XYZ file of C-alpha atoms in Angstrom:
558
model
C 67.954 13.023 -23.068
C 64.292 12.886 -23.458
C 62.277 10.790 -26.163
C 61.504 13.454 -28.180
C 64.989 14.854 -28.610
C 66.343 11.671 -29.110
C 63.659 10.698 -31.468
C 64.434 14.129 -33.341
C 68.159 13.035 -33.476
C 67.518 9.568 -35.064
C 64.877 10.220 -37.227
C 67.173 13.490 -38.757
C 70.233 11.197 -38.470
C 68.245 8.869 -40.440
C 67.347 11.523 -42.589
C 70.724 13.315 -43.267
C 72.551 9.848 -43.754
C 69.492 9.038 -46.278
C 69.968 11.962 -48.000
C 73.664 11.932 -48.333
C 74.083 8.559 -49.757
C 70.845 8.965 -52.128
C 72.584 11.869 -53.540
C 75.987 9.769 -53.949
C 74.420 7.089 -55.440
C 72.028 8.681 -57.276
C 74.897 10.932 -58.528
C 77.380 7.893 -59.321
C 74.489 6.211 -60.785
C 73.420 8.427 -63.151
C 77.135 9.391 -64.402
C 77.949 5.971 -65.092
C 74.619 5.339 -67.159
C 74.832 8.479 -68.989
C 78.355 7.303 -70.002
C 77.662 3.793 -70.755
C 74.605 5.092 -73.037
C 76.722 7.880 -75.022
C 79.889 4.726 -75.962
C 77.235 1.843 -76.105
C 73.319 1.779 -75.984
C 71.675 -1.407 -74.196
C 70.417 -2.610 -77.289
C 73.315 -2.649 -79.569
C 74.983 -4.436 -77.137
C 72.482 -7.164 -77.139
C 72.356 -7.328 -80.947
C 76.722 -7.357 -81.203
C 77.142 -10.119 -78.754
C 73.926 -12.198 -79.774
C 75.039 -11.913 -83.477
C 78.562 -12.612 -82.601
C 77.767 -15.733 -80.344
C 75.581 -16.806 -83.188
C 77.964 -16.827 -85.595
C 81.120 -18.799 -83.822
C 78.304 -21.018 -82.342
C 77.631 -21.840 -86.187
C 80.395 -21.865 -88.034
C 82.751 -23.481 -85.492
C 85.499 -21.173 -86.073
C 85.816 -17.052 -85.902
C 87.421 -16.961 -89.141
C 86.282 -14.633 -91.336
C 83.885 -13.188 -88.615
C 85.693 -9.350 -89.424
C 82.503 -9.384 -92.281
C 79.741 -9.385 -89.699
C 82.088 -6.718 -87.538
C 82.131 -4.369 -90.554
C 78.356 -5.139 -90.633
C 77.629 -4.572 -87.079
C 79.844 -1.734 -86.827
C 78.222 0.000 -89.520
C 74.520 -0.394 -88.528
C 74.932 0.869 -84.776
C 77.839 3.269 -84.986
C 79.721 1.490 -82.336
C 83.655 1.345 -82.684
C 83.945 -2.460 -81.733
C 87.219 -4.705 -80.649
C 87.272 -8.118 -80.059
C 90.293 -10.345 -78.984
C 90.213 -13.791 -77.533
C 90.117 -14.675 -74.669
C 92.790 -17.311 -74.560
C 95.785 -15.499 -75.450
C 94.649 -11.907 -76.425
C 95.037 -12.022 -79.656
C 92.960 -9.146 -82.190
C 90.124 -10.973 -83.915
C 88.832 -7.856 -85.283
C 88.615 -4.199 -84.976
C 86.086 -1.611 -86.729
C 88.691 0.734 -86.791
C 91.153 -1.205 -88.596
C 88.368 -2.755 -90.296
C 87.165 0.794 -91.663
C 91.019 1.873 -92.672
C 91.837 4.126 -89.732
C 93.921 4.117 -86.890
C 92.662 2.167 -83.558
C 91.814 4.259 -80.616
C 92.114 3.439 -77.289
C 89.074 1.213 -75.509
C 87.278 2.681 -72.826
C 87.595 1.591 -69.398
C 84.233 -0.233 -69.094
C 84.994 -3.983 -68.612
C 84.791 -6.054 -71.464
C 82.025 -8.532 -72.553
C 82.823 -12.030 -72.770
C 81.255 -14.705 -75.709
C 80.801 -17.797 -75.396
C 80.039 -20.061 -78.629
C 79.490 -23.220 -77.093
C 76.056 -24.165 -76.865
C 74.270 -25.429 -73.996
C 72.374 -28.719 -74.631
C 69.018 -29.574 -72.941
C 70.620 -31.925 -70.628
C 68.253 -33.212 -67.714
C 67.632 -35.554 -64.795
C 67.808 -38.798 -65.456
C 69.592 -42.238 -65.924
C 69.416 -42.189 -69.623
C 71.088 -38.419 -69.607
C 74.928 -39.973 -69.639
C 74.484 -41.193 -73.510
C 72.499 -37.984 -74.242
C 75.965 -36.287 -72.811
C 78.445 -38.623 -74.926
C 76.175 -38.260 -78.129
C 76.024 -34.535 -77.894
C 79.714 -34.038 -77.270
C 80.467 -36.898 -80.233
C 78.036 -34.715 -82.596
C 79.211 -31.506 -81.324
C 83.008 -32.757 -82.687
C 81.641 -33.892 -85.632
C 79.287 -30.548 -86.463
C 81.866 -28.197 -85.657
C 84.650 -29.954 -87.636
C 82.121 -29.741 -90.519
C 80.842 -26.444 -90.135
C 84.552 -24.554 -89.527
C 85.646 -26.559 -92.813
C 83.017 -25.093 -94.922
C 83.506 -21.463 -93.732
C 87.441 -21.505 -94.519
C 86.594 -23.298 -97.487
C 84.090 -19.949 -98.899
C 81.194 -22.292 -98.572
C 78.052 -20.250 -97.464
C 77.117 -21.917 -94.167
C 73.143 -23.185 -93.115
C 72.223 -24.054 -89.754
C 69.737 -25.072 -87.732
C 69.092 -26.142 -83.882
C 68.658 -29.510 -83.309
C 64.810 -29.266 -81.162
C 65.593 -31.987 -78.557
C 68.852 -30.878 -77.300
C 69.408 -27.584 -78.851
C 72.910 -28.254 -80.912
C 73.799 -26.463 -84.225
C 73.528 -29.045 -87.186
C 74.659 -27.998 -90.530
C 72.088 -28.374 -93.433
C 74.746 -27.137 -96.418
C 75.748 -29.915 -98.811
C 79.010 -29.741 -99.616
C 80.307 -29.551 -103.332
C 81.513 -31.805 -104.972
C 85.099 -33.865 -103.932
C 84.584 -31.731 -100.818
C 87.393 -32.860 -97.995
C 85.395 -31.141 -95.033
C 83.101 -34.705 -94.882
C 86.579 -36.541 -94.734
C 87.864 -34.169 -92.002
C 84.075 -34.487 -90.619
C 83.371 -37.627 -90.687
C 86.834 -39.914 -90.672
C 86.805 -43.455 -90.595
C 87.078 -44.167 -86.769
C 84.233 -42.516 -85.283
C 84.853 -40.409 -82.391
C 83.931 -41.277 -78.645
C 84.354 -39.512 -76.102
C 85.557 -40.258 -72.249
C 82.471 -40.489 -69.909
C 84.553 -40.580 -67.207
C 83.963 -37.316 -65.574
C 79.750 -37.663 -66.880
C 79.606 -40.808 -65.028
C 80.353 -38.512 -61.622
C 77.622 -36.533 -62.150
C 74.980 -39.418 -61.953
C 75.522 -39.347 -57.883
C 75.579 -34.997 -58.216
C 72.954 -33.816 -56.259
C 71.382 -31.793 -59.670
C 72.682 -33.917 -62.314
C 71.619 -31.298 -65.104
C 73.803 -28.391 -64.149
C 76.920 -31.306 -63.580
C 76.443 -32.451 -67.231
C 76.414 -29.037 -68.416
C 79.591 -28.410 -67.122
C 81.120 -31.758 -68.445
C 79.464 -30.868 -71.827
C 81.604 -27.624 -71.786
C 84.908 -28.981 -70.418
C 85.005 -31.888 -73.088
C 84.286 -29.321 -75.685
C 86.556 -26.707 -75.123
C 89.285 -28.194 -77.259
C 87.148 -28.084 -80.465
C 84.796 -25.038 -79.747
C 86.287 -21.628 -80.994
C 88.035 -19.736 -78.642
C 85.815 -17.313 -75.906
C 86.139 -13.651 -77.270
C 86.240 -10.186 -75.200
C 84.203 -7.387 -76.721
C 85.715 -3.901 -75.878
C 82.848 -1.127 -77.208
C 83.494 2.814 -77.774
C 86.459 4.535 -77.351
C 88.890 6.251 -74.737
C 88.185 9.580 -76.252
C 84.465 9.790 -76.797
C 83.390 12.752 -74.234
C 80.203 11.053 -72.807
C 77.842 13.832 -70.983
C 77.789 14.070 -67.435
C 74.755 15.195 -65.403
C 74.682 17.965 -63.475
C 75.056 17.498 -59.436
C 72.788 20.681 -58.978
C 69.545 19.271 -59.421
C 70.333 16.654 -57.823
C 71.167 18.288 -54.650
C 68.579 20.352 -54.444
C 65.904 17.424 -54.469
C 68.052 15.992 -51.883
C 67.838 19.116 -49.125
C 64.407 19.581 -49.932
C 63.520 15.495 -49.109
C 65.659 15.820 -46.017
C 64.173 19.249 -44.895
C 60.754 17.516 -45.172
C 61.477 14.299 -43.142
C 62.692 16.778 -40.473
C 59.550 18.656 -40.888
C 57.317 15.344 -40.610
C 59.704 14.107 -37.481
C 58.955 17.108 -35.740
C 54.848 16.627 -36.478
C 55.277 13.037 -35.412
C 57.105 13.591 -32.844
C 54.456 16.104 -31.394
C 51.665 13.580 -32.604
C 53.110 10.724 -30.431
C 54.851 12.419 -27.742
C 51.407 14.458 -26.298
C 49.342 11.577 -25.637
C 52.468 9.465 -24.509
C 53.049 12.754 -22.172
C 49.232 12.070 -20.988
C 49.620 8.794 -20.382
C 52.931 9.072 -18.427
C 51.116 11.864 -16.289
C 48.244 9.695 -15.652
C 50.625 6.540 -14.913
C 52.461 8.498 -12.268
C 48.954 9.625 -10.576
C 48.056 6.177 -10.695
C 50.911 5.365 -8.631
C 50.569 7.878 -6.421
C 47.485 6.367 -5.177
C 44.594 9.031 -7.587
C 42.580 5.777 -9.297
C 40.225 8.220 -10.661
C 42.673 9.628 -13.214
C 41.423 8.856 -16.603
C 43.327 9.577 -19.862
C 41.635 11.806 -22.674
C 41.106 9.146 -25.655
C 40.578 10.842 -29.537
C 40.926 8.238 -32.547
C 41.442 4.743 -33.185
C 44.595 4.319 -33.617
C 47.183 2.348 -31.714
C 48.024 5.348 -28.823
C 44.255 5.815 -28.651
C 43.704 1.661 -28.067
C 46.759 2.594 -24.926
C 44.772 5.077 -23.525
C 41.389 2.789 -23.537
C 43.250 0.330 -22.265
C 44.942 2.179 -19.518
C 41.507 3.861 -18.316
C 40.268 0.363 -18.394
C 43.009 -1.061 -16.305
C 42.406 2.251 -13.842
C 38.849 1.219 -13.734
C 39.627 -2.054 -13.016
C 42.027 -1.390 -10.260
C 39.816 0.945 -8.409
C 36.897 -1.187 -8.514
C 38.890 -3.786 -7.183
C 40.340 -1.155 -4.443
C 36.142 -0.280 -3.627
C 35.753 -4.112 -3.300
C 38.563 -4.861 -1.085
C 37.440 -1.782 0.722
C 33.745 -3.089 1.186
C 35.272 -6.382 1.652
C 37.228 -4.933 4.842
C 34.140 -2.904 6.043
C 32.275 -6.514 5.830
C 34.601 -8.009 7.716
C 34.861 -5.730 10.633
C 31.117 -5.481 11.069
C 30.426 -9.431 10.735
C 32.904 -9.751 13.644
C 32.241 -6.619 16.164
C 29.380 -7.571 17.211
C 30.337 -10.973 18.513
C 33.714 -10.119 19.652
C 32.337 -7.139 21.878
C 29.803 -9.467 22.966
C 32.232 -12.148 24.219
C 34.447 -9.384 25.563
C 31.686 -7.625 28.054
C 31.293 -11.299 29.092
C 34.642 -12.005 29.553
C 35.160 -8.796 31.536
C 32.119 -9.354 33.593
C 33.384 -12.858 34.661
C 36.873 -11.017 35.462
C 35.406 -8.659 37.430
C 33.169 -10.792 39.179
C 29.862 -9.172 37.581
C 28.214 -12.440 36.508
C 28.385 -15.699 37.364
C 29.578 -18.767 35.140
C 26.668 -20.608 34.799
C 26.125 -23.394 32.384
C 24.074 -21.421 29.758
C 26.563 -18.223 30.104
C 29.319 -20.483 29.222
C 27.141 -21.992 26.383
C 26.156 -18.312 25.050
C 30.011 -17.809 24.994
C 31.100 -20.904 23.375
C 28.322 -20.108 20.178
C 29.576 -16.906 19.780
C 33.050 -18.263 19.645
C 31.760 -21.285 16.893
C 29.735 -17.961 15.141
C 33.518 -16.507 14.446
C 35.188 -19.464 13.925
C 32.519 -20.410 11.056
C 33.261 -17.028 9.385
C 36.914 -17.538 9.181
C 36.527 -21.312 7.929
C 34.440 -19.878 5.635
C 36.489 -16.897 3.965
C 39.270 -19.306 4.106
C 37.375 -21.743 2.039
C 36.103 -18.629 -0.488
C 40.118 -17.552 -0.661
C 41.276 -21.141 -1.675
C 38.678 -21.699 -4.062
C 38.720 -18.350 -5.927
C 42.721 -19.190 -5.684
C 42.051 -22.606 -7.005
C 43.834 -24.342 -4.456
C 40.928 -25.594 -2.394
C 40.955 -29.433 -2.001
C 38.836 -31.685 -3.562
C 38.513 -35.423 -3.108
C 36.852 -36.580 -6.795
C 35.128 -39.669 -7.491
C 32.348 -41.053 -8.763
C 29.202 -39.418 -7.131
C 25.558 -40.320 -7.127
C 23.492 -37.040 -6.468
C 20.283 -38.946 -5.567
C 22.323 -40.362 -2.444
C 23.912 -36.675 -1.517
C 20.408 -34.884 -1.862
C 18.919 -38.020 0.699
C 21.937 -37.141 2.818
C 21.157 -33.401 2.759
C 17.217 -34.195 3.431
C 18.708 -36.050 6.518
C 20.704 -33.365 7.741
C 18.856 -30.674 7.559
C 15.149 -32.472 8.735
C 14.995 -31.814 12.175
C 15.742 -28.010 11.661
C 13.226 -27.819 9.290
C 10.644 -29.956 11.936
C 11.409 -27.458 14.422
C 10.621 -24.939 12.458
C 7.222 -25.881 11.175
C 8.982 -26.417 7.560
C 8.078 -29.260 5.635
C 11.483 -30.504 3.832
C 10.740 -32.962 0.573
C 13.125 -34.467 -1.626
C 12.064 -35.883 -5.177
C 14.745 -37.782 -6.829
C 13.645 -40.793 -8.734
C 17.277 -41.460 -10.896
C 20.681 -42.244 -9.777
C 22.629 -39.081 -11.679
C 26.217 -39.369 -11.423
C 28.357 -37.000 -11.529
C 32.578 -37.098 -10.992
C 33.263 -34.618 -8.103
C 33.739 -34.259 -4.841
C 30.760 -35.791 -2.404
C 31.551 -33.605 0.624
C 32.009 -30.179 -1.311
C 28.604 -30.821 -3.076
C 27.168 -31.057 -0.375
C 28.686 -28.220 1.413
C 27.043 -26.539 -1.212
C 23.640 -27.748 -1.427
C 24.020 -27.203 2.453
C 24.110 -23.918 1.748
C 21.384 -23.687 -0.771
C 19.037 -25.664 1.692
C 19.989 -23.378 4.608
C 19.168 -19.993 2.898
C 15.584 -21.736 1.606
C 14.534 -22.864 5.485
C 15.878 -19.277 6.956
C 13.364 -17.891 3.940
C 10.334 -19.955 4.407
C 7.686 -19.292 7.127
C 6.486 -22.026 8.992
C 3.788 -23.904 6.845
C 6.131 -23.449 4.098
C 7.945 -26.231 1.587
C 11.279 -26.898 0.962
C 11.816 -29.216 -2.449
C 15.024 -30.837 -3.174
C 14.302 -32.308 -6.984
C 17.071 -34.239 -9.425
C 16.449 -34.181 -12.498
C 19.156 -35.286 -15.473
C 19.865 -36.331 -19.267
C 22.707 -38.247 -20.470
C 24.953 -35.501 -20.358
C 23.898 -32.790 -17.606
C 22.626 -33.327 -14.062
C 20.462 -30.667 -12.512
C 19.413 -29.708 -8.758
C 16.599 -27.600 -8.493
C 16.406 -26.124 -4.465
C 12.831 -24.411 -4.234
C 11.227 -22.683 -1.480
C 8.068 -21.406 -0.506
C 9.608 -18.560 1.181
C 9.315 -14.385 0.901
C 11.001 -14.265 -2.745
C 13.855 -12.319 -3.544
C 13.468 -8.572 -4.902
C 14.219 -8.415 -9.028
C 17.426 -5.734 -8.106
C 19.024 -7.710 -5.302
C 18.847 -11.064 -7.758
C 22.657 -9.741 -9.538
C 24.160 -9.232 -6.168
C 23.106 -12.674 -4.375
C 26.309 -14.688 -4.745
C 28.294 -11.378 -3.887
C 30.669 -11.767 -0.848
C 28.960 -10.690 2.770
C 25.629 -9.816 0.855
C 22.684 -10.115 2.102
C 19.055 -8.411 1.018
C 18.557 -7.384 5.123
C 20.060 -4.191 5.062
C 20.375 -4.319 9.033
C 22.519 -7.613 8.266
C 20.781 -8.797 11.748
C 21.495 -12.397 12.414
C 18.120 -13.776 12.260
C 17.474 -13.045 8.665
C 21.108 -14.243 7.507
C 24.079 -16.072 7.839
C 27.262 -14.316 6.884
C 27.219 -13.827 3.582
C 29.707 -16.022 2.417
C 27.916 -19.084 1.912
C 26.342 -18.651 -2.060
C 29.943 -16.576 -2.716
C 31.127 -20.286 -1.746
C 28.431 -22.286 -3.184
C 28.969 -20.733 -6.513
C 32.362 -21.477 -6.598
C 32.698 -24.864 -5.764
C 29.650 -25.564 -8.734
C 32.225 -23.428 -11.094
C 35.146 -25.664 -9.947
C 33.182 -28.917 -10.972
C 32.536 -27.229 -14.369
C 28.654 -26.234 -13.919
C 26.732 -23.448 -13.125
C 24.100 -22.281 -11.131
C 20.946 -20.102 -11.483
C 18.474 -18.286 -9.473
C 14.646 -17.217 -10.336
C 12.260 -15.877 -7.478
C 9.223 -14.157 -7.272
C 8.561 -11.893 -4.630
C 5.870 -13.615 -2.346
C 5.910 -17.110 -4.167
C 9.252 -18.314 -3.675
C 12.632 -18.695 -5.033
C 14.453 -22.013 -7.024
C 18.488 -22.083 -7.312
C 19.115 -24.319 -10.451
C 22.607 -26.320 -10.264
C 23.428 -28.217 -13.515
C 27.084 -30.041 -13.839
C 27.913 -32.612 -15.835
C 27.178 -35.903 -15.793
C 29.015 -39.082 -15.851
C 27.748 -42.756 -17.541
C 26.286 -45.164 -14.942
C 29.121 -47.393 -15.919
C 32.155 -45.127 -15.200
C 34.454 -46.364 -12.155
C 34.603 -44.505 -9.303
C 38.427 -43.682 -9.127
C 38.573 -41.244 -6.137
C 41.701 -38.512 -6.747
C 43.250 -36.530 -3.804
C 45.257 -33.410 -4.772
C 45.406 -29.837 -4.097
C 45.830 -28.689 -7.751
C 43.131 -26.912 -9.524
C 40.125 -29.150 -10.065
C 40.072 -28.232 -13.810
C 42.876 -30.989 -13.470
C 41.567 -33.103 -11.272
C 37.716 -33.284 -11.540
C 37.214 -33.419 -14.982
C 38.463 -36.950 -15.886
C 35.617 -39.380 -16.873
């Protein structure tokens, strides 16, 4: 199944099952609230159980609590029933309450009271006598308070503001018994037993509540159920029409939108898959159409970017080839139509034949050392051998190396380095590359010319400056110097280059010592390669390191 048909199916699935149970629910919903609000509105039922709680919470007893049913009953036309909770027994019904018979309760669950209170009980070592003194009062309020209301007495509360308890402000009359009943003789204390659990709890306050409640169940009144409206009120229903109608339209529309999405997404996802299959077919000049920003337009860019990528790299492995083969035909047919002459007896093998031969042979084998060394290094797996380096003593070295070429030549070879920069690399592959450098300046400079090695250095950096008096370098051919098998003679003819490997190499080995290198020339005035790397204290230890891992790893400890 393709994307967009299963895409279709899922999103409409997703729609149709959406749909469906919106309608149920919204269906259910609405029948149940229409008849919960025609047998009891939201706020009546606030007021009745507030006003109810209230009332056992102060008077300690739900004796004569039918007066506040009659009351409540009255105000918000609600037929209410309560019983207790504890056995079931009627505490009061409107019905009965306004002389007629009692109808059935609907089927809505009842609402349960609570009159205990629930004292501001916290966290903290003190909170166990808080507990014992709240249930002791608690007795000792409720006894009072449940006396006075059997007795006729009107009944005045307040809260207590630390710990939110009822306490009874009425003053009794005269040769009252509810202080005797109150307050007897023995005062009352209760068992702190099951408190002194809670001090280990892991949240005390909560665990006190709950003691608070269990040690005052036996005094508190009794937890009612309140049973509002009748069996045989006709609440109104609402009508599934509407309903269902909203419902086909909303899932007609998501199929609508699924289909425009789907047609949205799936054309430039069709593009891309076209161009993807073209692209493996070998066609690197396929480019996806791109239109917007958003995230299938950022694919495309990114795929025509990773096309571009891949066929540049294809053109450069292709000139890369073409470099190859033409840096070693000439030599090999060369030592071939010698070879073949000796076979055949055409020439004889004199001395400086066999000489000829044996530099054309070093000529090839120099090439392949050094695209070996470019692979490794560009691989980061070329070996190093770091330590502690003085570039002073490497640039003498070089000056020593290369001074009898440059004699021959007519090439006067200088070398100004005054300070004793250190740097932590390694010796032999700096020099390798300042070999490099100093070749290229003596195969540009005409006799009479100058060749200037000069080290120069802060703290922190180390820099070789390589100038020559030579030809200069052309502004457009500056970007392409440390390309691989470039070189600015066109005719590539061996006495105005090496291979063209040798700054591809350079460059890389200054890169894998963390520094850099620069070029400015000017054409007939001479060119100057800049090397700058970092440099080392003068106290540092040399602590050579051998390994073949990366020399981000290797040469960068100091």
């Amino acid at each position: 199944m393709s994307f967009r048909l299963r895409a279709l199916a899922l999103l409409m699935f997703i729609a149709v099952t959406a749909t469906t149970a919106t309608t149920w629910l919204t269906l259910r919903q609405a029948t149940t609230q229409v008849r919960e609000t025609a047998t009891a509105e939201q706020d009546d039922i606030k007021r009745i159980t507030t006003e109810l709680r209230a009332y056992g919470t102060a008077h300690g007893t739900w004796y004569n609590v039918s007066d506040t049913v009659r009351h409540l009953a009255a105000e918000t036309g609600q037929r209410i029933r309560i019983t207790s909770d504890t056995d079931g027994s009627l505490v009061a019904d409107s019905d009965i309450l306004a002389g007629r018979t009692p109808r059935k309760t609907g089927t809505a669950p009842p609402l349960l009271i609570d009159p205990r209170p629930e004292p501001q009980l916290r966290d903290g070592p003190g909170e166990l006598k808080v507990l014992i003194w709240a249930i002791a009062n608690y007795y000792t309020q409720t006894r009072y308070a449940a006396c006075l209301t059997k007795a006729g007495v009107p009944l005045q509360t307040k809260s207590d503001p630390l710990h939110g308890l009822p306490v009874v402000t009425t003053k009794p009359p005269a040769g009252s018994k509810c202080t005797r009943e109150a307050y007897p003789g023995a005062r009352f204390i209760p068992d702190g037993s099951a408190a002194e659990a809670c001090q280990t709890a892991a949240e005390p306050g909560p665990c006190l509540q709950r003691v608070f409640k269990q040690r005052t169940s036996d005094i508190a009144p009794p937890r009612l159920q309140i049973r509002l409206g009748a069996l045989d009120d006709v609440p109104p229903t609402l009508s599934a029409a509407p309903v269902i109608t909203v419902a086909a339209v909303v899932g007609i529309l998501v199929i609508l939108c699924a289909l425009m999405l789907g047609r949205t997404v799936l054309h430039p996802v069709r593009a891309l898959t076209e161009a993807t299959r073209s692209l493996g077919d070998g066609n690197l000049r396929h480019r996806v159409p791109v239109a917007g920003r958003d995230e299938i337009a950022q694919l495309a860019r990114a795929f025509n970017r990773m096309a571009a990528s891949l066929q540049a790299s294809e053109e450069r492995q292709r000139r890369l080839t073409g470099d190859i083969a033409h840096e070693l035909r000439t030599p090999l047919a060369n030592l071939r139509g010698y070879l073949e002459a000796l076979r055949d007896g055409v020439l004889t093998p004199t001395p400086d034949l066999l000489d000829a031969l044996h530099g054309e042979a070093l000529l090839q084998q120099r090439i392949v050392d050094d695209l070996q060394d470019l692979a490794l290094a560009e691989a980061g797996a070329l070996t190093y051998h770091c330590t502690t380096a003085n570039l002073r003593d490497l640039l003498h070295a070089c000056h020593t190396a290369h001074h009898s070429h440059a004699a021959a030549a007519g090439i006067t070879l200088e070398v100004t380095a005054d300070i004793p920069a250190r740097v932590h690399g390694d010796p032999d592959r700096l020099r390798q590359a300042l070999s490099n450098l100093v070749t290229n300046a003596l195969r540009a400079t005409p006799p009479g010319g100058t060749v200037t090695l000069a080290l120069s250095g802060t703290t922190d950096q180390a820099a070789v400056r390589v100038h020559d008096t030579g030809t200069g370098i052309p502004a457009d051919h500056l970007p392409h110097l440390f390309d691989r098998f470039w070189r600015a003679d066109p005719a590539r003819g061996r006495t105005t280059g090496g291979s063209g490997l040798g700054l591809a190499i350079t460059r890389q080995i200054i890169t894998d010592h963390h520094g850099t290198i620069h070029v400015e020339s000017t054409l007939g005035a001479g060119t100057t390669f800049t090397i700058t790397i970092p440099a080392v204290q003068a106290d540092t230890p040399a602590t050579p390191a051998h390994d073949t891992r990366s020399v981000a790893t290797i040469c960068s400890q100091k």
